[in-house]
XYZ file of C-alpha atoms in Angstrom:
779
model
C -28.983 -53.742 -3.324
C -25.499 -54.108 -2.072
C -23.826 -51.287 -0.216
C -22.139 -48.715 -2.638
C -18.399 -48.638 -2.094
C -17.579 -45.706 -4.395
C -19.638 -43.069 -6.165
C -17.037 -40.477 -7.221
C -17.267 -39.654 -10.930
C -14.162 -37.654 -11.876
C -15.554 -36.382 -15.202
C -18.604 -34.839 -13.303
C -16.358 -33.166 -10.803
C -14.231 -31.617 -13.532
C -17.297 -30.235 -15.255
C -18.763 -28.882 -12.056
C -15.575 -27.244 -10.833
C -15.036 -25.472 -14.161
C -18.677 -24.394 -14.537
C -19.352 -26.697 -17.500
C -22.923 -27.914 -17.781
C -23.377 -31.599 -18.367
C -26.870 -31.216 -19.682
C -26.143 -31.291 -23.387
C -27.630 -33.185 -26.374
C -24.510 -35.136 -26.993
C -24.530 -36.549 -23.422
C -25.516 -40.092 -22.605
C -26.773 -38.751 -19.310
C -30.172 -37.570 -18.304
C -31.410 -35.586 -15.436
C -34.423 -37.875 -14.973
C -34.369 -41.130 -12.869
C -36.456 -44.221 -13.765
C -38.555 -46.132 -11.282
C -37.336 -49.376 -9.651
C -39.813 -51.328 -11.698
C -38.540 -49.756 -15.000
C -34.903 -50.634 -14.017
C -35.857 -54.268 -13.183
C -37.592 -54.563 -16.547
C -34.703 -53.025 -18.355
C -32.325 -55.668 -16.966
C -34.808 -58.335 -17.874
C -34.963 -57.038 -21.524
C -31.149 -57.207 -21.776
C -31.119 -60.849 -20.453
C -33.772 -61.579 -23.138
C -31.461 -59.976 -25.686
C -28.574 -62.277 -24.641
C -30.815 -65.287 -24.504
C -32.222 -64.840 -28.061
C -28.977 -63.221 -29.359
C -30.984 -60.340 -30.832
C -31.104 -56.657 -30.251
C -34.159 -54.539 -31.049
C -35.430 -51.050 -30.294
C -36.734 -51.940 -26.882
C -33.386 -53.252 -25.917
C -31.821 -49.946 -26.860
C -34.485 -48.220 -24.749
C -33.624 -50.469 -21.851
C -30.017 -49.241 -21.944
C -31.206 -45.597 -22.006
C -33.472 -46.208 -18.987
C -30.534 -47.678 -16.987
C -28.100 -44.939 -17.941
C -30.624 -42.259 -17.089
C -30.592 -43.603 -13.509
C -26.766 -43.296 -13.095
C -27.023 -41.460 -9.842
C -28.963 -44.178 -8.086
C -28.046 -47.206 -10.213
C -25.861 -50.033 -8.865
C -24.358 -52.528 -11.353
C -23.157 -55.838 -9.840
C -20.666 -58.306 -11.240
C -23.349 -60.652 -12.785
C -24.900 -57.630 -14.485
C -21.476 -56.635 -15.796
C -20.993 -60.118 -17.137
C -24.350 -59.782 -18.911
C -23.273 -56.553 -20.603
C -19.906 -58.098 -21.560
C -21.522 -61.168 -22.967
C -23.830 -59.166 -25.205
C -20.825 -57.102 -26.455
C -18.874 -60.353 -27.077
C -21.544 -61.954 -29.357
C -19.910 -62.324 -32.792
C -23.145 -62.775 -34.822
C -25.000 -59.839 -33.187
C -24.979 -56.459 -34.952
C -25.435 -53.720 -32.379
C -26.430 -50.171 -33.311
C -23.679 -47.505 -33.150
C -25.816 -45.557 -30.600
C -25.761 -48.490 -28.140
C -22.002 -48.773 -27.588
C -21.543 -45.610 -25.482
C -24.472 -46.809 -23.384
C -22.897 -50.180 -22.766
C -19.610 -48.513 -21.841
C -21.311 -46.079 -19.504
C -22.995 -48.931 -17.562
C -19.649 -50.729 -17.246
C -18.180 -47.492 -15.958
C -20.880 -47.259 -13.336
C -20.073 -50.855 -12.366
C -16.303 -50.025 -11.985
C -16.916 -46.843 -9.915
C -19.673 -48.247 -7.589
C -19.021 -51.805 -6.914
C -16.356 -54.271 -5.564
C -15.233 -56.212 -8.614
C -13.680 -59.665 -8.886
C -10.273 -59.900 -10.624
C -11.581 -62.271 -13.337
C -14.459 -60.018 -14.333
C -12.226 -56.965 -14.478
C -9.677 -58.688 -16.662
C -12.421 -60.035 -18.839
C -13.869 -56.502 -19.273
C -10.428 -55.274 -20.257
C -10.004 -57.952 -22.812
C -13.473 -57.336 -24.365
C -13.055 -53.595 -24.298
C -9.733 -53.608 -26.067
C -11.148 -55.871 -28.788
C -14.191 -53.706 -29.144
C -12.310 -50.400 -29.485
C -9.620 -51.753 -31.790
C -12.230 -52.711 -34.419
C -14.044 -49.415 -34.230
C -13.357 -47.029 -37.107
C -13.590 -43.303 -36.402
C -16.507 -41.175 -37.467
C -18.335 -38.154 -36.145
C -20.804 -40.350 -34.420
C -18.043 -42.437 -32.784
C -16.468 -39.493 -30.873
C -18.866 -40.247 -27.840
C -17.851 -43.870 -28.043
C -14.135 -43.151 -27.919
C -14.549 -40.625 -25.057
C -16.496 -43.251 -23.068
C -13.919 -45.873 -24.026
C -11.003 -43.803 -22.734
C -12.966 -43.047 -19.509
C -13.736 -46.759 -18.958
C -10.083 -47.807 -19.754
C -8.776 -45.295 -17.235
C -11.245 -46.437 -14.570
C -10.362 -50.101 -15.091
C -6.608 -49.385 -14.989
C -6.990 -47.759 -11.579
C -8.697 -50.845 -10.038
C -6.592 -52.865 -7.603
C -8.345 -56.044 -8.587
C -6.964 -55.871 -12.146
C -3.940 -57.954 -12.937
C -0.612 -56.365 -13.707
C -0.669 -57.510 -17.370
C -4.249 -56.247 -17.866
C -3.349 -52.865 -16.439
C -0.390 -52.550 -18.642
C -2.388 -53.497 -21.712
C -5.158 -51.110 -20.692
C -2.787 -48.184 -20.121
C -0.874 -48.735 -23.335
C -4.081 -48.703 -25.346
C -5.306 -45.673 -23.443
C -2.132 -43.717 -24.400
C -2.675 -44.734 -28.006
C -6.295 -43.519 -28.008
C -5.429 -40.192 -26.220
C -2.812 -39.423 -28.710
C -4.855 -40.321 -31.825
C -8.401 -39.484 -30.912
C -8.318 -36.521 -28.570
C -8.371 -34.033 -31.513
C -11.848 -35.312 -32.432
C -13.086 -35.665 -28.869
C -12.051 -32.129 -27.873
C -14.717 -30.560 -30.121
C -17.080 -30.862 -27.179
C -16.193 -29.871 -23.502
C -18.267 -32.701 -22.160
C -16.555 -35.329 -24.349
C -13.214 -33.863 -23.481
C -13.985 -34.069 -19.796
C -14.566 -37.856 -20.192
C -11.221 -38.264 -21.929
C -9.368 -36.235 -19.303
C -11.019 -37.999 -16.504
C -9.905 -41.296 -18.069
C -6.376 -39.949 -18.211
C -6.786 -38.925 -14.565
C -7.771 -42.416 -13.496
C -4.877 -43.821 -15.423
C -2.396 -41.377 -13.700
C -3.659 -42.542 -10.388
C -3.156 -46.268 -11.309
C -0.710 -48.250 -9.228
C 1.105 -49.120 -12.460
C 3.183 -46.074 -12.653
C 5.179 -47.226 -15.639
C 2.978 -45.171 -17.946
C 2.602 -42.168 -15.699
C 5.324 -40.036 -17.445
C 4.119 -41.032 -20.928
C 0.518 -40.019 -20.154
C 1.647 -36.659 -18.681
C 3.783 -36.049 -21.737
C 0.782 -36.640 -23.933
C -1.210 -34.147 -21.946
C 1.602 -31.566 -22.313
C 1.276 -31.947 -26.129
C -2.543 -32.210 -26.179
C -3.185 -28.915 -28.005
C -1.649 -26.628 -30.665
C -0.181 -29.548 -32.652
C -0.368 -29.524 -36.426
C -3.945 -30.365 -37.490
C -5.049 -30.672 -33.845
C -7.250 -28.700 -31.577
C -6.242 -25.446 -30.077
C -7.918 -25.924 -26.765
C -10.322 -23.758 -24.732
C -10.407 -22.109 -21.347
C -12.881 -24.610 -20.049
C -10.860 -27.623 -21.045
C -7.637 -25.861 -19.842
C -9.275 -25.406 -16.380
C -10.384 -29.053 -16.423
C -6.753 -30.066 -17.148
C -5.507 -27.793 -14.225
C -7.862 -29.305 -11.710
C -7.306 -32.899 -13.086
C -3.535 -32.438 -12.330
C -4.359 -30.939 -8.949
C -6.397 -34.100 -8.104
C -3.635 -36.449 -9.388
C -0.839 -34.642 -7.608
C -2.802 -34.354 -4.360
C -3.172 -38.126 -4.332
C 0.473 -38.591 -5.070
C 1.527 -36.181 -2.285
C -0.799 -37.732 0.257
C 0.430 -41.271 -0.572
C 4.097 -40.080 -0.924
C 4.315 -41.666 -4.332
C 7.846 -40.460 -4.945
C 8.208 -42.167 -8.371
C 5.203 -40.220 -9.722
C 6.351 -36.936 -8.132
C 9.713 -37.429 -9.778
C 8.168 -38.273 -13.100
C 6.032 -35.038 -12.845
C 9.219 -32.995 -12.236
C 10.994 -34.623 -15.124
C 8.227 -33.814 -17.584
C 8.126 -30.194 -16.306
C 11.901 -29.809 -16.608
C 11.955 -30.766 -20.272
C 9.277 -28.337 -21.431
C 10.089 -27.145 -24.975
C 8.600 -24.512 -27.297
C 7.056 -27.382 -29.311
C 4.834 -28.238 -26.381
C 1.347 -26.783 -25.994
C 1.856 -23.586 -24.028
C -1.740 -23.613 -22.666
C -1.309 -27.173 -21.470
C 2.052 -26.496 -19.910
C 0.728 -23.540 -17.982
C -2.330 -25.432 -16.726
C -0.434 -28.572 -15.683
C 2.144 -26.469 -13.848
C -0.586 -24.525 -12.114
C -2.357 -27.740 -11.120
C 0.959 -28.935 -9.488
C 1.386 -25.659 -7.691
C -2.219 -25.663 -6.436
C -1.753 -29.170 -5.065
C 1.511 -28.233 -3.414
C 0.159 -25.099 -1.881
C -2.969 -26.874 -0.609
C -0.942 -29.612 0.919
C 1.027 -27.180 3.123
C 4.171 -29.328 2.705
C 7.542 -27.876 2.026
C 9.192 -31.148 1.304
C 8.932 -30.827 -2.517
C 10.749 -27.623 -3.346
C 12.315 -29.076 -6.486
C 8.861 -29.858 -7.896
C 7.629 -26.416 -6.851
C 10.534 -24.757 -8.656
C 10.101 -26.764 -11.740
C 6.411 -25.821 -11.922
C 7.119 -22.136 -11.417
C 9.884 -22.204 -14.057
C 7.445 -23.738 -16.606
C 5.004 -20.824 -16.052
C 7.819 -18.277 -16.203
C 9.146 -19.878 -19.501
C 5.731 -19.476 -21.167
C 5.153 -16.023 -19.763
C 8.682 -14.825 -20.842
C 8.083 -16.123 -24.367
C 4.673 -14.440 -24.484
C 5.951 -11.081 -23.299
C 8.829 -11.186 -25.890
C 6.243 -11.761 -28.617
C 3.969 -8.938 -27.493
C 6.463 -6.041 -27.434
C 4.734 -3.169 -29.215
C 1.454 -5.106 -28.802
C -1.524 -2.973 -29.787
C -4.262 -4.302 -27.540
C -6.831 -2.119 -29.261
C -6.504 -3.910 -32.541
C -6.776 -7.598 -31.312
C -10.026 -8.926 -32.925
C -10.255 -12.094 -30.941
C -9.484 -13.203 -27.361
C -5.979 -14.495 -26.620
C -6.358 -18.063 -25.244
C -2.827 -18.124 -23.803
C -3.135 -14.839 -21.955
C -6.464 -15.899 -20.425
C -5.008 -19.244 -19.455
C -1.917 -17.700 -17.896
C -4.083 -15.312 -15.886
C -6.404 -17.990 -14.633
C -3.586 -20.374 -13.857
C -1.861 -17.843 -11.670
C -5.115 -16.912 -9.990
C -5.923 -20.529 -9.121
C -2.497 -21.886 -8.321
C -1.992 -20.070 -5.038
C 1.260 -18.471 -4.005
C 3.767 -18.021 -6.915
C 7.225 -16.593 -6.538
C 8.026 -13.381 -8.405
C 9.366 -13.673 -11.985
C 10.124 -10.663 -14.113
C 7.727 -11.641 -16.903
C 4.694 -12.411 -14.686
C 3.527 -8.865 -13.801
C 3.799 -7.715 -17.384
C 1.886 -10.796 -18.686
C -0.816 -10.341 -16.028
C -1.180 -6.659 -16.971
C -1.585 -7.619 -20.603
C -4.199 -10.228 -19.662
C -6.128 -7.796 -17.424
C -6.136 -4.976 -20.006
C -6.942 -7.082 -23.051
C -8.771 -10.184 -21.848
C -10.412 -9.580 -18.576
C -11.466 -5.969 -19.447
C -11.421 -6.023 -23.277
C -12.915 -2.593 -23.617
C -10.894 -1.471 -26.672
C -11.907 -4.564 -28.578
C -15.579 -3.867 -27.802
C -15.258 -0.159 -28.657
C -13.599 -1.005 -31.998
C -16.323 -3.379 -32.987
C -19.117 -0.881 -32.157
C -17.411 2.023 -33.855
C -16.663 0.062 -37.054
C -20.037 -1.730 -37.257
C -23.317 -0.565 -38.638
C -26.157 -0.159 -36.118
C -27.807 -3.374 -37.155
C -24.827 -5.337 -35.965
C -24.780 -3.832 -32.483
C -27.029 -6.627 -31.220
C -24.298 -9.101 -32.017
C -21.711 -7.029 -30.095
C -24.254 -6.893 -27.190
C -24.370 -10.642 -27.106
C -20.589 -10.854 -26.971
C -20.557 -8.429 -24.124
C -23.098 -10.542 -22.175
C -21.158 -13.681 -22.807
C -17.967 -12.019 -21.517
C -19.757 -10.780 -18.421
C -20.752 -14.417 -17.660
C -17.342 -15.861 -18.578
C -14.918 -17.384 -16.138
C -12.144 -14.946 -16.897
C -14.388 -11.939 -16.017
C -15.680 -13.609 -12.856
C -12.112 -14.215 -11.740
C -11.108 -10.549 -12.300
C -10.689 -9.893 -8.516
C -8.349 -12.903 -8.049
C -6.269 -12.058 -11.067
C -5.954 -8.448 -9.924
C -4.799 -9.620 -6.514
C -2.067 -11.784 -8.057
C -1.114 -8.992 -10.390
C -0.656 -6.476 -7.522
C 1.350 -8.978 -5.451
C 3.720 -9.610 -8.417
C 4.000 -5.783 -9.092
C 4.975 -5.166 -5.555
C 7.846 -7.591 -5.866
C 8.937 -6.477 -9.279
C 12.101 -4.668 -10.080
C 12.185 -1.061 -11.385
C 12.169 -1.937 -15.061
C 9.225 -4.365 -14.813
C 7.252 -1.883 -12.631
C 7.940 0.845 -15.208
C 6.572 -1.181 -18.015
C 3.536 -2.225 -16.084
C 2.821 1.348 -15.033
C 3.121 2.532 -18.635
C 0.690 -0.241 -19.814
C -1.886 0.641 -17.161
C -1.773 4.371 -17.645
C -1.854 4.049 -21.389
C -4.846 1.784 -21.076
C -6.629 4.375 -18.912
C -6.007 7.097 -21.526
C -7.185 4.804 -24.353
C -10.313 3.770 -22.550
C -11.149 7.381 -21.661
C -10.933 8.403 -25.420
C -12.650 5.274 -26.841
C -15.367 5.350 -24.206
C -16.249 8.915 -25.134
C -16.459 8.058 -28.811
C -18.589 4.960 -28.149
C -20.993 6.653 -25.642
C -21.606 9.464 -27.991
C -22.345 7.144 -30.885
C -24.684 4.891 -28.858
C -26.433 7.690 -26.841
C -30.145 7.505 -27.493
C -29.784 4.615 -29.935
C -28.052 1.938 -27.963
C -28.468 2.841 -24.298
C -28.796 -0.844 -23.378
C -25.367 -1.514 -24.977
C -23.891 1.370 -22.948
C -25.260 -0.147 -19.715
C -23.590 -3.498 -20.448
C -20.340 -1.937 -21.367
C -20.327 0.157 -18.177
C -20.450 -3.105 -16.160
C -17.071 -3.971 -17.647
C -15.845 -0.429 -17.324
C -16.748 -0.169 -13.616
C -14.839 -3.356 -12.903
C -11.868 -2.061 -14.902
C -11.993 1.096 -12.795
C -11.950 -0.851 -9.644
C -8.936 -2.860 -10.944
C -7.066 0.385 -11.689
C -7.949 1.834 -8.317
C -6.618 -1.232 -6.523
C -3.475 -1.125 -8.639
C -3.092 2.663 -7.911
C -3.337 1.878 -4.269
C -0.459 -0.628 -4.623
C 1.405 1.811 -6.889
C 1.290 4.589 -4.275
C 2.173 2.274 -1.467
C 5.144 1.228 -3.487
C 6.137 4.858 -3.247
C 6.232 4.371 0.540
C 3.251 6.591 1.176
C 1.046 5.177 3.919
C -2.369 5.538 2.524
C -4.018 6.432 -0.819
C -5.909 9.518 0.647
C -2.580 10.752 2.220
C -1.132 10.517 -1.186
C -3.884 12.647 -2.786
C -3.508 15.212 -0.006
C 0.209 15.296 -0.462
C -0.158 15.835 -4.247
C -2.695 18.662 -3.697
C -0.398 20.318 -1.226
C 2.499 19.932 -3.570
C 0.563 21.570 -6.394
C -0.678 24.300 -4.126
C 2.851 25.157 -2.949
C 4.645 24.831 -6.286
C 3.958 27.126 -9.161
C 5.637 24.907 -11.681
C 3.552 21.875 -10.562
C 0.395 23.880 -10.689
C 1.163 25.126 -14.247
C 2.018 21.615 -15.321
C -1.335 20.344 -14.022
C -3.310 23.192 -15.743
C -1.478 22.571 -19.084
C -2.988 19.092 -19.179
C -6.486 20.455 -19.534
C -7.948 19.699 -23.159
C -7.976 22.814 -25.306
C -11.167 24.652 -26.204
C -11.038 23.233 -29.778
C -10.667 19.671 -28.463
C -13.571 20.161 -26.141
C -15.940 21.532 -28.715
C -14.689 19.487 -31.761
C -14.124 16.172 -29.994
C -10.414 16.400 -30.650
C -11.016 16.482 -34.405
C -12.596 12.955 -34.228
C -16.206 13.867 -34.701
C -16.311 12.203 -38.154
C -15.024 8.988 -36.592
C -18.214 8.612 -34.510
C -20.556 9.227 -37.460
C -22.692 11.506 -35.329
C -22.845 15.243 -34.802
C -20.779 16.074 -31.705
C -22.149 17.986 -28.778
C -19.666 18.829 -26.096
C -22.341 19.172 -23.418
C -23.589 15.594 -24.153
C -20.114 14.152 -23.630
C -20.520 12.856 -20.103
C -17.100 11.214 -20.001
C -15.258 14.411 -20.882
C -17.486 16.475 -18.510
C -16.442 14.303 -15.734
C -12.805 14.980 -16.510
C -13.370 18.739 -16.685
C -15.171 18.654 -13.329
C -12.120 17.170 -11.747
C -9.982 20.052 -13.043
C -12.580 22.553 -11.810
C -12.489 21.084 -8.343
C -8.637 21.004 -8.049
C -7.672 24.343 -9.818
C -9.468 26.559 -7.176
C -7.213 25.034 -4.519
C -4.048 26.250 -6.364
C -5.316 29.340 -8.203
C -3.116 31.540 -6.042
C -0.048 29.978 -7.521
C -1.322 30.329 -11.115
C -0.093 33.266 -13.043
C -2.861 35.421 -14.549
C -1.567 34.840 -18.103
C -1.685 31.116 -17.686
C -5.273 31.284 -16.259
C -6.378 33.447 -19.103
C -4.861 31.236 -21.824
C -5.634 27.798 -20.452
C -8.547 27.990 -17.954
C -10.789 30.935 -19.015
C -12.034 29.438 -22.326
C -13.094 26.170 -20.636
C -14.583 28.046 -17.585
C -16.832 30.099 -19.755
C -17.735 27.180 -22.042
C -18.956 25.015 -19.131
C -20.740 27.993 -17.595
C -23.302 27.332 -20.292
C -23.571 23.630 -19.532
C -27.295 22.557 -19.317
C -26.532 20.533 -16.156
C -26.662 23.149 -13.301
C -24.355 21.146 -11.158
C -21.607 21.282 -13.815
C -22.266 25.015 -14.450
C -21.838 25.741 -10.748
C -18.301 24.354 -10.934
C -17.438 27.052 -13.546
C -18.937 29.778 -11.337
C -16.879 28.523 -8.401
C -13.779 28.642 -10.609
C -14.587 32.256 -11.371
C -15.119 33.029 -7.656
C -11.799 31.419 -6.805
C -9.829 33.540 -9.293
C -11.589 36.811 -8.508
C -10.982 36.186 -4.818
C -7.229 35.474 -5.310
C -4.760 38.180 -4.730
C -1.231 36.951 -4.596
C 0.432 37.405 -7.944
C 4.056 38.486 -9.053
C 2.347 41.102 -11.219
C -0.809 42.178 -9.256
C -1.791 44.803 -11.892
C -1.985 42.022 -14.458
C -4.291 39.930 -12.279
C -6.570 42.924 -11.459
C -6.741 43.840 -15.146
C -7.735 40.258 -16.038
C -10.395 40.276 -13.296
C -11.896 43.532 -14.773
C -11.862 42.011 -18.227
C -13.509 38.825 -17.103
C -16.378 40.624 -15.352
C -17.808 41.979 -18.584
C -18.013 38.529 -20.278
C -18.883 36.803 -17.036
C -22.027 38.951 -16.674
C -22.941 38.585 -20.340
C -22.543 34.762 -20.240
C -24.323 34.416 -16.906
C -27.301 36.741 -17.521
C -27.980 35.552 -21.079
C -28.468 32.027 -19.777
C -30.607 33.020 -16.804
C -32.948 31.594 -15.736
C -32.999 28.708 -18.191
C -29.405 27.527 -17.848
C -27.392 29.690 -15.462
C -27.858 28.506 -11.843
C -28.751 31.515 -9.712
C -26.608 30.388 -6.736
C -23.515 30.200 -8.958
C -24.204 33.638 -10.517
C -24.853 35.186 -7.103
C -21.605 33.827 -5.729
C -19.785 35.329 -8.722
C -21.381 38.654 -8.236
C -20.607 38.767 -4.523
C -17.078 37.843 -5.119
C -16.382 40.521 -7.668
C -18.003 43.381 -5.581
C -15.881 42.220 -2.665
C -12.498 41.777 -4.315
C -12.321 44.345 -7.062
C -10.868 47.700 -5.987
C -13.282 50.200 -4.515
C -15.142 52.273 -7.115
C -13.979 49.956 -9.927
C -16.000 50.599 -13.184
C -16.609 46.881 -13.400
C -18.733 47.019 -10.301
C -20.838 49.808 -11.704
C -21.237 47.768 -14.859
C -22.290 44.745 -12.828
C -25.025 46.670 -11.028
C -26.337 48.172 -14.246
C -26.582 44.740 -15.892
C -28.419 43.158 -12.912
C -30.891 46.073 -12.791
C -31.611 45.747 -16.495
C -32.090 41.997 -16.194
C -34.505 42.474 -13.305
C -36.417 45.082 -15.323
C -36.730 42.840 -18.310
C -37.877 39.872 -16.249
C -40.510 41.989 -14.363
C -41.776 43.454 -17.639
C -42.643 39.950 -18.921
C -45.306 39.576 -16.223
C -48.654 41.336 -16.427
C -49.129 44.088 -13.734
C -52.799 43.216 -13.526
C -52.207 39.924 -11.789
C -52.080 41.251 -8.278
C -51.808 37.831 -6.528
C -48.576 36.968 -8.279
C -47.046 40.383 -7.468
C -48.000 39.971 -3.760
C -46.314 36.560 -3.440
C -43.553 36.955 -6.093
C -43.845 33.343 -7.154
C -44.384 31.608 -10.444
C -43.075 33.574 -13.428
C -41.828 36.318 -11.050
C -39.554 34.020 -9.099
C -36.470 34.605 -11.320
C -36.815 38.389 -11.157
C -37.319 38.231 -7.386
C -34.018 36.385 -6.994
C -32.226 39.068 -8.969
C -33.911 41.814 -6.969
C -32.948 39.905 -3.724
C -29.301 39.849 -4.984
C -29.440 43.647 -5.582
C -30.884 44.293 -2.130
C -28.116 42.050 -0.627
C -25.544 44.121 -2.445
C -26.535 47.153 -0.504
C -24.572 45.774 2.388
C -21.707 44.478 0.246
C -20.656 47.222 -2.236
C -18.189 49.835 -1.178
C -19.346 53.375 -0.163
C -18.306 54.792 -3.590
C -20.666 52.522 -5.391
C -23.568 52.550 -2.901
C -25.289 55.747 -4.117
C -25.451 54.469 -7.682
C -26.877 51.209 -6.504
C -29.506 52.950 -4.320
C -30.585 55.137 -7.254
C -30.847 52.328 -9.771
C -32.713 50.111 -7.362
C -35.192 52.865 -6.521
C -35.884 53.626 -10.152
C -36.621 49.931 -10.648
C -38.855 49.555 -7.584
C -41.049 52.645 -8.168
C -41.903 51.231 -11.641
C -43.363 48.047 -10.179
C -47.090 47.601 -9.326
C -47.970 48.702 -5.747
C -48.310 45.114 -4.456
C -44.753 44.450 -5.610
C -43.483 47.624 -4.172
C -44.957 46.827 -0.771
C -43.326 43.462 -0.498
C -39.932 44.867 -1.466
C -40.172 47.783 0.906
C -40.923 45.478 3.732
C -37.911 43.402 2.895
C -35.765 46.579 2.808
C -37.114 47.755 6.071
C -36.144 44.540 7.725
C -32.680 44.421 6.291
C -31.909 48.012 7.190
C -33.321 47.533 10.733
C -31.068 44.539 11.316
C -27.972 46.195 9.941
C -25.166 47.125 12.403
C -23.080 49.001 9.824
C -22.741 52.397 11.354
C -21.266 53.846 8.253
C -23.855 53.029 5.613
C -26.891 52.630 7.849
C -27.747 56.368 8.073
C -27.638 56.662 4.237
C -29.754 53.574 3.783
C -32.380 54.916 6.297
C -32.561 58.204 4.528
C -32.786 56.534 1.143
C -35.407 54.047 2.268
C -37.668 56.910 3.691
C -37.479 58.747 0.376
C -38.192 55.658 -1.534
C -41.152 54.916 0.598
C -42.485 58.439 0.064
C -42.076 58.139 -3.734
C -43.885 54.853 -3.857
C -46.820 56.354 -1.772
C -46.966 59.346 -4.154
C -46.971 57.102 -7.221
C -49.932 55.107 -5.639
C -51.998 58.313 -5.295
C -51.129 60.230 -8.466
C -50.544 57.494 -11.124
C -52.423 54.656 -12.727
C -51.867 51.100 -11.778
C -49.333 50.535 -14.499
C -45.924 51.581 -13.317
C -44.734 51.611 -16.957
C -46.575 54.919 -17.521
C -44.255 56.757 -15.197
C -43.129 59.890 -17.090
C -40.060 62.105 -17.101
C -41.450 64.161 -14.264
C -41.558 61.216 -11.879
C -37.995 60.264 -12.809
C -36.720 63.747 -12.170
C -38.507 63.742 -8.817
C -36.652 60.491 -7.870
C -33.282 62.055 -8.800
C -34.042 65.183 -6.777
C -35.268 63.385 -3.680
C -32.328 60.864 -3.706
């Protein structure tokens, strides 16, 4: 075979660069490749068809064999003449299916071989005659797409005469204008037609350049015509990039000027999607060329995009992105165009339009939530498929690039544009928070797989907001995001008004427990503890408030924080419950207040409910570490001898007594080790023993007496272990004030335990009034 001169197929490049698969049923291509012997036989069959002026099934099969080998097939001038001769036979009736195959083989000939001028002119003449007599039908769409592709390829050949090129280009314009609406039903057919237009635009006969470009500007959104698609829009973008790159490299000033003229006369009647994609293709080519010699063309392209964006923003004022049932093609196109075009100068409408695109098209969470909440359960599988399709879509995969352009435009925006963008983003965050809670509660346990897919979009949306927030804070001239957070916390800590304002934003108790009155909307019974989204928000408050509780008036804490604190103290997740205990510790430990009596009074009031709430949930719900920290805080920070401390000790002793009574005293092994069922009671006893070194001297006697009464009622094995623990703690104590009292008390307690061992039965529960009186007297 002769050496291949050219093997670039523009339509395949367009499909590959826009992620469009070429392996579809309507395609004349095939991924298989026939053997050399099969190819030779196929050509022989076609020569036989011409010789006998007949066309049968095996001749059609021969065409298919040749086309299936497109990647390796070479078509020479003699073979092209053979194909043209068969097509020119007047008395031969060819099947409709064969025409696209003939045209594809001629296209391979044009793209891979060096043609003679006579054969090219002959091919154009035959092709024009063949297409002009072909009427349109659904089956002929493939024929017309291949015809436009071949016409464009022929018009770009240097070997074609000037008259043939002009005739070819004129007919191509007619076909593009009349037939594209039918061809565009398939992305693959559309790629053929667009590639044909691309070849024509690269033709040396530039007389039709402006006309073809004008047709492309009007290719969609005309009355009765197609509305376009993202994939076809991207193909148009990269087609224009290819054409303009060639023009820039060759310094084709007439084509560059024609492009600028078409862009300068953009009108509302033009297809907005096409305008945006063509302008973006021009900008992409200019940015990649690195040349600064064509500023007028660059400005014209940027003005086109700004014109469309400004019109779009003006039509979307008051735009409710949660109620949009379908994707917005223009918003998606605008976002992708700006992401792929490279550097674009700031225009006031661009950051707003990009914000709308990100919030409604790239991360269309509200649209998804709305469909789930309004659909019966049997329809969720359809919504799940939509989510999966979106996750694999071009617009979602380009989220990072779109966010980058958005942040750059925002950084250059004026104050009004920045304010509108900020409002859109923060409103979106609030909406997503509320809708995600509703949706998660509805799907929980019934559509967990749907939740997982939604969270993939939600996580990416969170990253987008985080990146924007970083730019937002930098715009405020603060060096780093973390520095900003620290500064905000310090501001809240040092400013009572800021602290109160922050606390006032906590959801009310009714909102937390009744889902803000929206429980009927989710069609499921609401459980506040199952609302993970809301819980995460409350945890944030519980982590920040302790840092500023000193600045928070007791009345505000009581009204706004206490109900939530006690509610989440009963949360089944121990990690969440511990945050509530930490909040209690922070408040009890605080001391600075304009009205200290009011704060002390509130502390005393909270102790009673705190102990009730904590102990009723122990050990099933209440985390011991959280409760222990709360008890330690209140005995340290309440005034000495405060009744609340006595009440605290009483409650703990009673809880320990109840827990110990639930275990049989006959099981000596468990009492020796204090494990298994005794572990919760052992922890409470450990806490009481630890309090011996924490409570003030006024409370200590009462604690020693109550603890002794509890210990002497335990089985001997349990007594021994606790006495050993007490001996060690007292021995290690360096408190010169309370140590003498503890030593004396411990000696008396040891004596009483030994007396009970001798004079009583194994069951400590049988201790009578005499024994209790003896404890009182000895202590």
